């Protein structure tokens, strides 16, 4: 999704340019890493519950696969853009490299709002997304995962479609599956916990006791709720939470000084 006046991919490229200059990378390497290796933009036709056929726009960007298969989530959002997906794929390359995981960066998305789609319609989008990319993704090429407004259920639909097309069992095609279907323990909490682990280490580096800190949190979804849980467990105090109410279509802030 795009923020008005901010182009995420231009931001990612500016960050890279700054670091590339510090590292004195040669021009060819700069050009290779500055842009995605491959990207796909495609139409996903879906027959809606009311009988109409609606066309959704899907994306997949494979930024780099020098270290291994591209890795990155699939986002469902009404304001999704190709440039946002490009930026996130780029950042996935750096994140995997920094922690020495043998994977490259990828990211995908569909311009849609799951809140206004039935389960059947969401399933058809998932299967259509895989059909458009079946020859270009897989366990040794590009491994998708959940992201904004996608879940383990979406991953199961995608896995089933991929296995149907290729006629085999390929659990390594996708991550973020439910634990009972081969998913990883702790995956649901991992991103939110990672935020807090980063905060904890930064505070330690600065000599600040986490018990003397308080925080405001934007959101209360799959990341924020687990970040709040762990942050308070290690002694922090959350004094404000702001979130979007889908039913009311309005943003609310909840504040309590005592946490």
PDB file of C-alpha atoms in Angstrom:
ATOM      1  CA  UNK A   1       0.000   0.000   0.000  1.00  0.00           C
ATOM      2  CA  UNK A   2       1.229   3.469  -0.782  1.00  0.00           C
ATOM      3  CA  UNK A   3       1.502   6.443   1.550  1.00  0.00           C
ATOM      4  CA  UNK A   4       0.503   9.694  -0.135  1.00  0.00           C
ATOM      5  CA  UNK A   5       3.583  11.542  -1.328  1.00  0.00           C
ATOM      6  CA  UNK A   6       5.961   8.678  -0.491  1.00  0.00           C
ATOM      7  CA  UNK A   7       7.233   6.157  -3.036  1.00  0.00           C
ATOM      8  CA  UNK A   8       8.514   3.159  -1.116  1.00  0.00           C
ATOM      9  CA  UNK A   9      10.680   1.857  -3.952  1.00  0.00           C
ATOM     10  CA  UNK A  10      12.385   5.215  -4.449  1.00  0.00           C
ATOM     11  CA  UNK A  11      13.076   5.196  -0.704  1.00  0.00           C
ATOM     12  CA  UNK A  12      14.556   1.680  -0.921  1.00  0.00           C
ATOM     13  CA  UNK A  13      16.751   2.698  -3.844  1.00  0.00           C
ATOM     14  CA  UNK A  14      17.942   5.837  -2.042  1.00  0.00           C
ATOM     15  CA  UNK A  15      18.904   3.713   0.966  1.00  0.00           C
ATOM     16  CA  UNK A  16      20.791   1.330  -1.289  1.00  0.00           C
ATOM     17  CA  UNK A  17      22.587   4.143  -3.123  1.00  0.00           C
ATOM     18  CA  UNK A  18      23.847   5.542   0.172  1.00  0.00           C
ATOM     19  CA  UNK A  19      25.205   2.188   1.341  1.00  0.00           C
ATOM     20  CA  UNK A  20      26.597   1.301  -2.098  1.00  0.00           C
ATOM     21  CA  UNK A  21      28.632   4.521  -2.042  1.00  0.00           C
ATOM     22  CA  UNK A  22      30.011   3.707   1.414  1.00  0.00           C
ATOM     23  CA  UNK A  23      30.949   0.183   0.246  1.00  0.00           C
ATOM     24  CA  UNK A  24      32.311   1.532  -3.058  1.00  0.00           C
ATOM     25  CA  UNK A  25      30.424  -1.111  -5.048  1.00  0.00           C
ATOM     26  CA  UNK A  26      31.307  -1.340  -8.721  1.00  0.00           C
ATOM     27  CA  UNK A  27      28.750   0.072 -11.210  1.00  0.00           C
ATOM     28  CA  UNK A  28      27.579  -3.321 -12.509  1.00  0.00           C
ATOM     29  CA  UNK A  29      26.874  -4.665  -9.026  1.00  0.00           C
ATOM     30  CA  UNK A  30      25.044  -1.478  -8.123  1.00  0.00           C
ATOM     31  CA  UNK A  31      22.842  -1.725 -11.203  1.00  0.00           C
ATOM     32  CA  UNK A  32      22.111  -5.408 -10.556  1.00  0.00           C
ATOM     33  CA  UNK A  33      21.104  -4.893  -6.923  1.00  0.00           C
ATOM     34  CA  UNK A  34      19.283  -1.599  -7.433  1.00  0.00           C
ATOM     35  CA  UNK A  35      16.494  -3.180  -9.495  1.00  0.00           C
ATOM     36  CA  UNK A  36      14.473  -6.391  -9.201  1.00  0.00           C
ATOM     37  CA  UNK A  37      15.804  -9.390 -11.093  1.00  0.00           C
ATOM     38  CA  UNK A  38      12.294 -10.338 -12.244  1.00  0.00           C
ATOM     39  CA  UNK A  39       8.792  -9.050 -11.719  1.00  0.00           C
ATOM     40  CA  UNK A  40       5.357 -10.187 -12.784  1.00  0.00           C
ATOM     41  CA  UNK A  41       2.140  -8.199 -13.091  1.00  0.00           C
ATOM     42  CA  UNK A  42      -1.003 -10.030 -14.113  1.00  0.00           C
ATOM     43  CA  UNK A  43      -4.793 -10.162 -14.139  1.00  0.00           C
ATOM     44  CA  UNK A  44      -6.759 -12.588 -11.956  1.00  0.00           C
ATOM     45  CA  UNK A  45     -10.329 -13.111 -13.230  1.00  0.00           C
ATOM     46  CA  UNK A  46     -12.734 -14.207 -10.487  1.00  0.00           C
ATOM     47  CA  UNK A  47     -16.395 -15.093 -10.744  1.00  0.00           C
ATOM     48  CA  UNK A  48     -17.965 -13.358  -7.781  1.00  0.00           C
ATOM     49  CA  UNK A  49     -20.765 -14.746  -5.644  1.00  0.00           C
ATOM     50  CA  UNK A  50     -23.303 -12.617  -7.517  1.00  0.00           C
ATOM     51  CA  UNK A  51     -22.271 -14.113 -10.864  1.00  0.00           C
ATOM     52  CA  UNK A  52     -20.232 -11.150 -12.120  1.00  0.00           C
ATOM     53  CA  UNK A  53     -16.667 -11.644 -13.309  1.00  0.00           C
ATOM     54  CA  UNK A  54     -14.276  -9.224 -11.648  1.00  0.00           C
ATOM     55  CA  UNK A  55     -10.628  -8.722 -12.582  1.00  0.00           C
ATOM     56  CA  UNK A  56      -8.079  -8.330  -9.784  1.00  0.00           C
ATOM     57  CA  UNK A  57      -4.508  -7.163 -10.362  1.00  0.00           C
ATOM     58  CA  UNK A  58      -1.732  -9.324  -8.903  1.00  0.00           C
ATOM     59  CA  UNK A  59       2.032  -8.907  -8.532  1.00  0.00           C
ATOM     60  CA  UNK A  60       5.133 -10.898  -7.709  1.00  0.00           C
ATOM     61  CA  UNK A  61       8.599  -9.369  -7.530  1.00  0.00           C
ATOM     62  CA  UNK A  62      11.762 -11.469  -7.251  1.00  0.00           C
ATOM     63  CA  UNK A  63      14.425  -8.955  -6.330  1.00  0.00           C
ATOM     64  CA  UNK A  64      17.428 -11.252  -6.107  1.00  0.00           C
ATOM     65  CA  UNK A  65      18.146 -14.985  -5.911  1.00  0.00           C
ATOM     66  CA  UNK A  66      21.955 -15.036  -5.723  1.00  0.00           C
ATOM     67  CA  UNK A  67      21.876 -16.551  -2.221  1.00  0.00           C
ATOM     68  CA  UNK A  68      18.936 -18.893  -2.792  1.00  0.00           C
ATOM     69  CA  UNK A  69      15.218 -18.942  -3.639  1.00  0.00           C
ATOM     70  CA  UNK A  70      13.339 -15.662  -3.372  1.00  0.00           C
ATOM     71  CA  UNK A  71      11.396 -15.419  -0.110  1.00  0.00           C
ATOM     72  CA  UNK A  72       8.619 -13.068   0.895  1.00  0.00           C
ATOM     73  CA  UNK A  73       4.974 -12.640   1.724  1.00  0.00           C
ATOM     74  CA  UNK A  74       1.797 -12.059  -0.265  1.00  0.00           C
ATOM     75  CA  UNK A  75      -0.234  -8.982   0.619  1.00  0.00           C
ATOM     76  CA  UNK A  76      -3.939  -8.383   0.015  1.00  0.00           C
ATOM     77  CA  UNK A  77      -4.722  -4.671   0.212  1.00  0.00           C
ATOM     78  CA  UNK A  78      -6.961  -2.250  -1.729  1.00  0.00           C
ATOM     79  CA  UNK A  79      -4.105   0.285  -2.025  1.00  0.00           C
ATOM     80  CA  UNK A  80      -1.387  -2.188  -2.970  1.00  0.00           C
ATOM     81  CA  UNK A  81       1.065  -0.940  -5.603  1.00  0.00           C
ATOM     82  CA  UNK A  82       3.822  -2.506  -7.653  1.00  0.00           C
ATOM     83  CA  UNK A  83       6.347  -0.014  -6.261  1.00  0.00           C
ATOM     84  CA  UNK A  84       5.490  -1.005  -2.698  1.00  0.00           C
ATOM     85  CA  UNK A  85       5.960  -4.665  -3.600  1.00  0.00           C
ATOM     86  CA  UNK A  86       9.273  -3.829  -5.283  1.00  0.00           C
ATOM     87  CA  UNK A  87      10.491  -2.044  -2.157  1.00  0.00           C
ATOM     88  CA  UNK A  88       9.488  -4.849   0.177  1.00  0.00           C
ATOM     89  CA  UNK A  89      11.148  -7.451  -2.069  1.00  0.00           C
ATOM     90  CA  UNK A  90      14.327  -5.367  -2.017  1.00  0.00           C
ATOM     91  CA  UNK A  91      14.287  -5.124   1.765  1.00  0.00           C
ATOM     92  CA  UNK A  92      13.732  -8.896   2.006  1.00  0.00           C
ATOM     93  CA  UNK A  93      16.996  -9.419   0.118  1.00  0.00           C
ATOM     94  CA  UNK A  94      18.883  -7.314   2.655  1.00  0.00           C
ATOM     95  CA  UNK A  95      17.143  -8.887   5.669  1.00  0.00           C
ATOM     96  CA  UNK A  96      17.932 -12.434   4.570  1.00  0.00           C
ATOM     97  CA  UNK A  97      21.552 -11.491   3.879  1.00  0.00           C
ATOM     98  CA  UNK A  98      22.069  -9.676   7.189  1.00  0.00           C
ATOM     99  CA  UNK A  99      21.062 -12.746   9.220  1.00  0.00           C
ATOM    100  CA  UNK A 100      22.860 -15.100   6.781  1.00  0.00           C
ATOM    101  CA  UNK A 101      19.808 -17.036   5.617  1.00  0.00           C
ATOM    102  CA  UNK A 102      20.413 -18.666   2.188  1.00  0.00           C
ATOM    103  CA  UNK A 103      17.445 -16.955   0.554  1.00  0.00           C
ATOM    104  CA  UNK A 104      16.841 -13.962  -1.677  1.00  0.00           C
ATOM    105  CA  UNK A 105      14.170 -11.291  -1.559  1.00  0.00           C
ATOM    106  CA  UNK A 106      10.662 -11.580  -2.933  1.00  0.00           C
ATOM    107  CA  UNK A 107       7.230 -10.094  -2.307  1.00  0.00           C
ATOM    108  CA  UNK A 108       3.779 -10.411  -3.816  1.00  0.00           C
ATOM    109  CA  UNK A 109       0.397  -8.800  -3.649  1.00  0.00           C
ATOM    110  CA  UNK A 110      -3.123  -8.469  -4.954  1.00  0.00           C
ATOM    111  CA  UNK A 111      -5.141  -5.262  -5.113  1.00  0.00           C
ATOM    112  CA  UNK A 112      -8.227  -6.319  -3.162  1.00  0.00           C
ATOM    113  CA  UNK A 113      -9.980  -5.862   0.177  1.00  0.00           C
ATOM    114  CA  UNK A 114     -10.609  -9.209   1.907  1.00  0.00           C
ATOM    115  CA  UNK A 115     -13.072  -7.515   4.275  1.00  0.00           C
ATOM    116  CA  UNK A 116     -15.446  -7.150   1.326  1.00  0.00           C
ATOM    117  CA  UNK A 117     -14.883 -10.616  -0.154  1.00  0.00           C
ATOM    118  CA  UNK A 118     -16.426 -13.950   0.778  1.00  0.00           C
ATOM    119  CA  UNK A 119     -14.260 -16.939   1.686  1.00  0.00           C
ATOM    120  CA  UNK A 120     -14.980 -18.475  -1.710  1.00  0.00           C
ATOM    121  CA  UNK A 121     -13.972 -15.289  -3.528  1.00  0.00           C
ATOM    122  CA  UNK A 122     -10.733 -15.062  -1.538  1.00  0.00           C
ATOM    123  CA  UNK A 123      -9.990 -18.690  -2.351  1.00  0.00           C
ATOM    124  CA  UNK A 124     -10.458 -18.016  -6.065  1.00  0.00           C
ATOM    125  CA  UNK A 125      -8.049 -15.062  -5.873  1.00  0.00           C
ATOM    126  CA  UNK A 126      -5.451 -17.264  -4.148  1.00  0.00           C
ATOM    127  CA  UNK A 127      -5.782 -20.027  -6.709  1.00  0.00           C
ATOM    128  CA  UNK A 128      -5.731 -17.541  -9.579  1.00  0.00           C
ATOM    129  CA  UNK A 129      -2.565 -15.941  -8.212  1.00  0.00           C
ATOM    130  CA  UNK A 130      -0.829 -19.326  -8.184  1.00  0.00           C
ATOM    131  CA  UNK A 131      -2.063 -20.262 -11.663  1.00  0.00           C
ATOM    132  CA  UNK A 132      -0.496 -17.107 -13.079  1.00  0.00           C
ATOM    133  CA  UNK A 133       2.867 -17.877 -11.452  1.00  0.00           C
ATOM    134  CA  UNK A 134       3.007 -21.674 -11.283  1.00  0.00           C
ATOM    135  CA  UNK A 135       5.966 -21.910 -13.687  1.00  0.00           C
ATOM    136  CA  UNK A 136       7.954 -19.219 -11.888  1.00  0.00           C
ATOM    137  CA  UNK A 137       7.614 -20.112  -8.195  1.00  0.00           C
ATOM    138  CA  UNK A 138       8.353 -23.202  -6.126  1.00  0.00           C
ATOM    139  CA  UNK A 139      10.531 -24.639  -3.341  1.00  0.00           C
ATOM    140  CA  UNK A 140      13.816 -23.987  -5.179  1.00  0.00           C
ATOM    141  CA  UNK A 141      12.763 -20.804  -7.000  1.00  0.00           C
ATOM    142  CA  UNK A 142      10.457 -18.571  -4.951  1.00  0.00           C
ATOM    143  CA  UNK A 143       8.709 -19.342  -1.657  1.00  0.00           C
ATOM    144  CA  UNK A 144       5.688 -17.182  -0.702  1.00  0.00           C
ATOM    145  CA  UNK A 145       4.285 -16.614   2.794  1.00  0.00           C
ATOM    146  CA  UNK A 146       1.480 -14.700   4.570  1.00  0.00           C
ATOM    147  CA  UNK A 147       1.651 -10.939   4.936  1.00  0.00           C
ATOM    148  CA  UNK A 148      -0.868  -8.097   5.214  1.00  0.00           C
ATOM    149  CA  UNK A 149      -4.419  -9.515   5.318  1.00  0.00           C
ATOM    150  CA  UNK A 150      -3.366 -13.027   4.327  1.00  0.00           C
ATOM    151  CA  UNK A 151      -3.311 -16.024   6.655  1.00  0.00           C
ATOM    152  CA  UNK A 152      -2.516 -19.703   6.967  1.00  0.00           C
ATOM    153  CA  UNK A 153      -5.797 -20.505   5.237  1.00  0.00           C
ATOM    154  CA  UNK A 154      -4.801 -18.463   2.196  1.00  0.00           C
ATOM    155  CA  UNK A 155      -1.489 -20.340   2.112  1.00  0.00           C
ATOM    156  CA  UNK A 156      -3.295 -23.707   2.153  1.00  0.00           C
ATOM    157  CA  UNK A 157      -5.408 -22.714  -0.845  1.00  0.00           C
ATOM    158  CA  UNK A 158      -2.278 -21.632  -2.694  1.00  0.00           C
ATOM    159  CA  UNK A 159      -0.398 -24.800  -1.769  1.00  0.00           C
ATOM    160  CA  UNK A 160      -3.302 -26.964  -2.912  1.00  0.00           C
ATOM    161  CA  UNK A 161      -3.446 -25.167  -6.264  1.00  0.00           C
ATOM    162  CA  UNK A 162       0.319 -25.467  -6.765  1.00  0.00           C
ATOM    163  CA  UNK A 163       0.265 -29.195  -5.968  1.00  0.00           C
ATOM    164  CA  UNK A 164      -2.741 -29.725  -8.250  1.00  0.00           C
ATOM    165  CA  UNK A 165      -0.967 -28.026 -11.152  1.00  0.00           C
ATOM    166  CA  UNK A 166       2.343 -29.851 -10.650  1.00  0.00           C
ATOM    167  CA  UNK A 167       0.854 -33.199  -9.637  1.00  0.00           C
ATOM    168  CA  UNK A 168       2.858 -33.830  -6.490  1.00  0.00           C
ATOM    169  CA  UNK A 169       3.418 -33.046  -2.816  1.00  0.00           C
ATOM    170  CA  UNK A 170       5.348 -29.801  -2.334  1.00  0.00           C
ATOM    171  CA  UNK A 171       5.006 -28.566   1.270  1.00  0.00           C
ATOM    172  CA  UNK A 172       8.164 -26.489   0.794  1.00  0.00           C
ATOM    173  CA  UNK A 173       6.429 -24.315  -1.783  1.00  0.00           C
ATOM    174  CA  UNK A 174       4.954 -22.033   0.857  1.00  0.00           C
ATOM    175  CA  UNK A 175       5.504 -21.103   4.503  1.00  0.00           C
ATOM    176  CA  UNK A 176       3.063 -19.792   7.084  1.00  0.00           C
ATOM    177  CA  UNK A 177       0.868 -22.881   6.891  1.00  0.00           C
ATOM    178  CA  UNK A 178      -1.127 -23.941   9.978  1.00  0.00           C
ATOM    179  CA  UNK A 179       1.012 -26.008  12.363  1.00  0.00           C
ATOM    180  CA  UNK A 180      -1.100 -29.111  11.756  1.00  0.00           C
ATOM    181  CA  UNK A 181      -0.392 -28.859   8.032  1.00  0.00           C
ATOM    182  CA  UNK A 182       3.378 -28.551   8.316  1.00  0.00           C
ATOM    183  CA  UNK A 183       3.681 -24.996   9.592  1.00  0.00           C
ATOM    184  CA  UNK A 184       6.177 -23.795  12.199  1.00  0.00           C
ATOM    185  CA  UNK A 185       5.480 -23.302  15.897  1.00  0.00           C
ATOM    186  CA  UNK A 186       5.725 -19.648  16.869  1.00  0.00           C
ATOM    187  CA  UNK A 187       5.311 -18.322  13.342  1.00  0.00           C
ATOM    188  CA  UNK A 188       2.196 -16.322  14.266  1.00  0.00           C
ATOM    189  CA  UNK A 189       3.978 -14.443  17.045  1.00  0.00           C
ATOM    190  CA  UNK A 190       7.368 -14.172  15.347  1.00  0.00           C
ATOM    191  CA  UNK A 191       7.115 -10.754  13.692  1.00  0.00           C
ATOM    192  CA  UNK A 192       5.719  -8.985  16.751  1.00  0.00           C
ATOM    193  CA  UNK A 193       8.231 -10.686  19.016  1.00  0.00           C
ATOM    194  CA  UNK A 194      11.015  -9.677  16.622  1.00  0.00           C
ATOM    195  CA  UNK A 195      10.030  -6.025  17.040  1.00  0.00           C
ATOM    196  CA  UNK A 196      10.374  -6.330  20.810  1.00  0.00           C
ATOM    197  CA  UNK A 197      13.664  -8.247  20.648  1.00  0.00           C
ATOM    198  CA  UNK A 198      15.036  -5.377  18.544  1.00  0.00           C
ATOM    199  CA  UNK A 199      13.771  -2.817  21.058  1.00  0.00           C
ATOM    200  CA  UNK A 200      15.231  -4.831  23.939  1.00  0.00           C
ATOM    201  CA  UNK A 201      18.684  -4.998  22.353  1.00  0.00           C
ATOM    202  CA  UNK A 202      18.630  -1.308  21.391  1.00  0.00           C
ATOM    203  CA  UNK A 203      17.717  -0.327  24.956  1.00  0.00           C
ATOM    204  CA  UNK A 204      20.480  -2.549  26.308  1.00  0.00           C
ATOM    205  CA  UNK A 205      22.973  -0.883  23.959  1.00  0.00           C
ATOM    206  CA  UNK A 206      21.844   2.555  25.186  1.00  0.00           C
ATOM    207  CA  UNK A 207      21.916   1.530  28.840  1.00  0.00           C
ATOM    208  CA  UNK A 208      18.168   2.032  29.349  1.00  0.00           C
ATOM    209  CA  UNK A 209      16.142  -0.240  31.631  1.00  0.00           C
ATOM    210  CA  UNK A 210      13.085  -1.479  29.730  1.00  0.00           C
ATOM    211  CA  UNK A 211      11.088  -1.208  32.969  1.00  0.00           C
ATOM    212  CA  UNK A 212      11.518   2.559  32.783  1.00  0.00           C
ATOM    213  CA  UNK A 213      10.045   2.806  29.280  1.00  0.00           C
ATOM    214  CA  UNK A 214       6.548   3.217  27.919  1.00  0.00           C
ATOM    215  CA  UNK A 215       5.250   2.944  24.366  1.00  0.00           C
ATOM    216  CA  UNK A 216       2.444   3.916  22.032  1.00  0.00           C
ATOM    217  CA  UNK A 217       1.455   1.290  19.476  1.00  0.00           C
ATOM    218  CA  UNK A 218      -0.170   1.779  16.092  1.00  0.00           C
ATOM    219  CA  UNK A 219      -2.373  -1.171  15.172  1.00  0.00           C
ATOM    220  CA  UNK A 220      -3.622  -4.238  16.988  1.00  0.00           C
ATOM    221  CA  UNK A 221      -3.265  -6.919  14.351  1.00  0.00           C
ATOM    222  CA  UNK A 222      -0.987  -9.898  13.777  1.00  0.00           C
ATOM    223  CA  UNK A 223       2.144  -7.909  14.625  1.00  0.00           C
ATOM    224  CA  UNK A 224       1.081  -5.346  17.217  1.00  0.00           C
ATOM    225  CA  UNK A 225      -0.870  -7.590  19.571  1.00  0.00           C
ATOM    226  CA  UNK A 226       2.084  -9.949  20.031  1.00  0.00           C
ATOM    227  CA  UNK A 227       4.557  -7.077  20.305  1.00  0.00           C
ATOM    228  CA  UNK A 228       2.409  -5.598  23.081  1.00  0.00           C
ATOM    229  CA  UNK A 229       2.231  -8.941  24.858  1.00  0.00           C
ATOM    230  CA  UNK A 230       5.994  -9.494  24.942  1.00  0.00           C
ATOM    231  CA  UNK A 231       6.871  -5.851  25.607  1.00  0.00           C
ATOM    232  CA  UNK A 232       4.698  -5.820  28.732  1.00  0.00           C
ATOM    233  CA  UNK A 233       6.032  -9.223  29.797  1.00  0.00           C
ATOM    234  CA  UNK A 234       9.608  -7.921  29.856  1.00  0.00           C
ATOM    235  CA  UNK A 235       8.586  -4.878  31.881  1.00  0.00           C
ATOM    236  CA  UNK A 236       7.550  -2.198  29.398  1.00  0.00           C
ATOM    237  CA  UNK A 237       4.318  -0.218  29.699  1.00  0.00           C
ATOM    238  CA  UNK A 238       1.941   0.443  26.798  1.00  0.00           C
ATOM    239  CA  UNK A 239       0.026   3.665  27.384  1.00  0.00           C
ATOM    240  CA  UNK A 240      -1.696   4.125  24.016  1.00  0.00           C
ATOM    241  CA  UNK A 241      -2.999   1.897  21.227  1.00  0.00           C
ATOM    242  CA  UNK A 242      -4.376   3.288  17.961  1.00  0.00           C
ATOM    243  CA  UNK A 243      -6.207   1.010  15.552  1.00  0.00           C
ATOM    244  CA  UNK A 244      -8.607   0.953  12.616  1.00  0.00           C
ATOM    245  CA  UNK A 245     -12.127  -0.354  13.150  1.00  0.00           C
ATOM    246  CA  UNK A 246     -13.257  -2.083   9.972  1.00  0.00           C
ATOM    247  CA  UNK A 247     -16.928  -2.089  10.956  1.00  0.00           C
ATOM    248  CA  UNK A 248     -17.056   1.617  11.795  1.00  0.00           C
ATOM    249  CA  UNK A 249     -14.536   2.538   9.081  1.00  0.00           C
ATOM    250  CA  UNK A 250     -12.855   4.822  11.594  1.00  0.00           C
ATOM    251  CA  UNK A 251      -9.609   5.051  13.558  1.00  0.00           C
ATOM    252  CA  UNK A 252      -9.682   4.974  17.352  1.00  0.00           C
ATOM    253  CA  UNK A 253      -7.069   5.652  20.017  1.00  0.00           C
ATOM    254  CA  UNK A 254      -7.187   4.113  23.478  1.00  0.00           C
ATOM    255  CA  UNK A 255      -5.042   5.730  26.142  1.00  0.00           C
ATOM    256  CA  UNK A 256      -4.335   4.933  29.776  1.00  0.00           C
ATOM    257  CA  UNK A 257      -1.408   6.507  31.615  1.00  0.00           C
ATOM    258  CA  UNK A 258      -1.037   3.548  33.966  1.00  0.00           C
ATOM    259  CA  UNK A 259      -0.681   1.174  31.002  1.00  0.00           C
TER     260      UNK A 259
END
